[in-house]
Amino acid sequence: QVQLVESGGDSVQAGGSLRLSCEASGLEFSNYCMTWNRQAPGKERGGVAAIETDGTAMYDDSVKGRFTISRDNGKNTLYLQMNSLKPEDTGMYFCAAEAGACGAGTDYYGQGTQVTVSS
């Protein structure tokens, strides 16, 4: 059974930093594109960052230069380093796995971790 378990969410003030983690089990982690997605209150879930199996990273324009996605295939863990946080970064953050290359469609989602940024 595939499990994606996020952690690291918290309440911080604007300008602060957080590091999210996503531990994966039940899948060949190194063979999956991994993504971070965000759902703000009253909005649809949308992609924030993605990392290919070869480590190539991609970002939504709203987080470029502030967020860094990374993966440790030896630990089956995905990370999201979030710096210079803004109130508009508030939301539930979900990690997700896509078999093969990014863009093929999400196969699995985690349960999410809440990030709240106050001004």
mmCIF file of C-alpha atoms in Angstrom:
data_model
loop_
_atom_site.group_PDB
_atom_site.id
_atom_site.type_symbol
_atom_site.label_atom_id
_atom_site.label_comp_id
_atom_site.label_asym_id
_atom_site.label_seq_id
_atom_site.Cartn_x
_atom_site.Cartn_y
_atom_site.Cartn_z
ATOM 1 C CA GLN A 1 0.000 0.000 0.000
ATOM 2 C CA VAL A 2 1.362 3.372 -1.004
ATOM 3 C CA GLN A 3 1.659 5.984 1.716
ATOM 4 C CA LEU A 4 2.825 9.577 1.497
ATOM 5 C CA VAL A 5 3.120 11.251 4.877
ATOM 6 C CA GLU A 6 3.782 14.975 5.067
ATOM 7 C CA SER A 7 5.173 16.819 8.065
ATOM 8 C CA GLY A 8 6.683 20.168 8.971
ATOM 9 C CA GLY A 9 3.685 22.442 8.610
ATOM 10 C CA ASP A 10 3.323 25.190 11.199
ATOM 11 C CA SER A 11 2.168 28.735 11.855
ATOM 12 C CA VAL A 12 4.830 31.371 11.149
ATOM 13 C CA GLN A 13 5.079 35.085 10.590
ATOM 14 C CA ALA A 14 5.668 36.602 7.191
ATOM 15 C CA GLY A 15 9.320 36.441 6.237
ATOM 16 C CA GLY A 16 9.868 33.221 8.124
ATOM 17 C CA SER A 17 10.920 29.813 6.872
ATOM 18 C CA LEU A 18 9.640 26.256 7.042
ATOM 19 C CA ARG A 19 10.848 22.913 5.747
ATOM 20 C CA LEU A 20 8.246 20.375 4.742
ATOM 21 C CA SER A 21 8.998 16.674 4.438
ATOM 22 C CA CYS A 22 7.125 13.859 2.744
ATOM 23 C CA GLU A 23 8.051 10.273 3.564
ATOM 24 C CA ALA A 24 7.013 7.757 0.939
ATOM 25 C CA SER A 25 6.504 4.032 1.295
ATOM 26 C CA GLY A 26 5.062 1.253 -0.803
ATOM 27 C CA LEU A 27 6.409 2.558 -4.104
ATOM 28 C CA GLU A 28 9.699 2.702 -5.999
ATOM 29 C CA PHE A 29 10.327 6.285 -4.973
ATOM 30 C CA SER A 30 13.211 6.940 -7.351
ATOM 31 C CA ASN A 31 10.972 6.114 -10.330
ATOM 32 C CA TYR A 32 8.382 8.764 -9.531
ATOM 33 C CA CYS A 33 8.101 12.440 -10.298
ATOM 34 C CA MET A 34 7.290 14.050 -6.961
ATOM 35 C CA THR A 35 5.315 17.236 -6.520
ATOM 36 C CA TRP A 36 4.198 19.662 -3.845
ATOM 37 C CA ASN A 37 0.721 21.078 -4.183
ATOM 38 C CA ARG A 38 -1.102 23.751 -2.223
ATOM 39 C CA GLN A 39 -4.760 24.325 -1.467
ATOM 40 C CA ALA A 40 -5.608 27.712 -0.022
ATOM 41 C CA PRO A 41 -8.913 28.251 1.774
ATOM 42 C CA GLY A 42 -11.728 28.484 -0.740
ATOM 43 C CA LYS A 43 -9.457 27.700 -3.694
ATOM 44 C CA GLU A 44 -8.630 24.673 -5.776
ATOM 45 C CA ARG A 45 -5.476 22.689 -5.190
ATOM 46 C CA GLY A 46 -2.630 23.733 -7.440
ATOM 47 C CA GLY A 47 0.955 22.742 -8.123
ATOM 48 C CA VAL A 48 3.761 24.584 -6.337
ATOM 49 C CA ALA A 49 6.875 22.638 -7.283
ATOM 50 C CA ALA A 50 7.880 19.405 -8.958
ATOM 51 C CA ILE A 51 11.037 17.355 -9.209
ATOM 52 C CA GLU A 52 11.783 14.813 -11.909
ATOM 53 C CA THR A 53 13.434 11.460 -11.308
ATOM 54 C CA ASP A 54 16.740 12.961 -12.478
ATOM 55 C CA GLY A 55 16.465 15.821 -9.972
ATOM 56 C CA THR A 56 15.308 18.508 -12.390
ATOM 57 C CA ALA A 57 13.168 20.977 -10.427
ATOM 58 C CA MET A 58 10.284 23.146 -11.617
ATOM 59 C CA TYR A 59 8.403 25.868 -9.782
ATOM 60 C CA ASP A 60 5.238 27.867 -10.003
ATOM 61 C CA ASP A 61 6.035 31.538 -10.639
ATOM 62 C CA SER A 62 4.566 32.489 -7.266
ATOM 63 C CA VAL A 63 7.326 30.644 -5.364
ATOM 64 C CA LYS A 64 10.356 30.915 -7.657
ATOM 65 C CA GLY A 65 13.396 32.152 -5.775
ATOM 66 C CA ARG A 66 11.801 31.446 -2.390
ATOM 67 C CA PHE A 67 11.039 27.702 -2.358
ATOM 68 C CA THR A 68 13.376 24.802 -3.084
ATOM 69 C CA ILE A 69 12.195 21.272 -3.777
ATOM 70 C CA SER A 70 14.582 18.377 -3.246
ATOM 71 C CA ARG A 71 14.516 14.618 -2.841
ATOM 72 C CA ASP A 72 16.579 11.980 -1.071
ATOM 73 C CA ASN A 73 16.014 8.707 -2.894
ATOM 74 C CA GLY A 74 17.982 6.802 -0.266
ATOM 75 C CA LYS A 75 15.494 7.931 2.393
ATOM 76 C CA ASN A 76 12.410 7.886 0.149
ATOM 77 C CA THR A 77 11.785 11.444 1.243
ATOM 78 C CA LEU A 78 10.741 14.616 -0.546
ATOM 79 C CA TYR A 79 11.420 18.078 0.874
ATOM 80 C CA LEU A 80 10.222 21.622 0.338
ATOM 81 C CA GLN A 81 12.325 24.411 1.822
ATOM 82 C CA MET A 82 10.183 27.523 2.051
ATOM 83 C CA ASN A 83 11.851 30.876 2.708
ATOM 84 C CA SER A 84 10.559 34.452 2.769
ATOM 85 C CA LEU A 85 7.069 33.174 3.429
ATOM 86 C CA LYS A 86 4.115 35.393 2.582
ATOM 87 C CA PRO A 87 0.515 35.316 3.867
ATOM 88 C CA GLU A 88 -0.575 34.138 0.415
ATOM 89 C CA ASP A 89 1.493 30.984 0.943
ATOM 90 C CA THR A 90 -1.052 29.894 3.558
ATOM 91 C CA GLY A 91 -2.755 26.608 2.788
ATOM 92 C CA MET A 92 -2.685 22.860 3.059
ATOM 93 C CA TYR A 93 0.394 21.420 1.390
ATOM 94 C CA PHE A 94 0.169 17.994 -0.200
ATOM 95 C CA CYS A 95 2.915 15.909 -1.696
ATOM 96 C CA ALA A 96 2.071 13.720 -4.641
ATOM 97 C CA ALA A 97 3.660 11.037 -6.771
ATOM 98 C CA GLU A 98 3.433 10.612 -10.546
ATOM 99 C CA ALA A 99 4.832 7.476 -12.145
ATOM 100 C CA GLY A 100 7.580 8.356 -14.604
ATOM 101 C CA ALA A 101 7.926 11.888 -15.930
ATOM 102 C CA CYS A 102 6.193 14.907 -14.429
ATOM 103 C CA GLY A 103 2.955 15.832 -16.145
ATOM 104 C CA ALA A 104 1.702 12.303 -16.651
ATOM 105 C CA GLY A 105 -0.930 12.685 -13.972
ATOM 106 C CA THR A 106 -0.930 12.176 -10.215
ATOM 107 C CA ASP A 107 -1.119 8.629 -8.962
ATOM 108 C CA TYR A 108 -0.982 9.233 -5.223
ATOM 109 C CA TYR A 109 -1.561 12.114 -2.798
ATOM 110 C CA GLY A 110 -0.665 12.449 0.851
ATOM 111 C CA GLN A 111 -3.014 13.758 3.525
ATOM 112 C CA GLY A 112 -1.410 17.171 3.722
ATOM 113 C CA THR A 113 0.237 19.434 6.264
ATOM 114 C CA GLN A 114 -1.050 22.908 7.165
ATOM 115 C CA VAL A 115 1.025 26.033 6.668
ATOM 116 C CA THR A 116 -0.260 29.317 8.045
ATOM 117 C CA VAL A 117 1.611 32.570 7.449
ATOM 118 C CA SER A 118 0.507 35.649 9.355
ATOM 119 C CA SER A 119 1.313 39.238 8.440
#
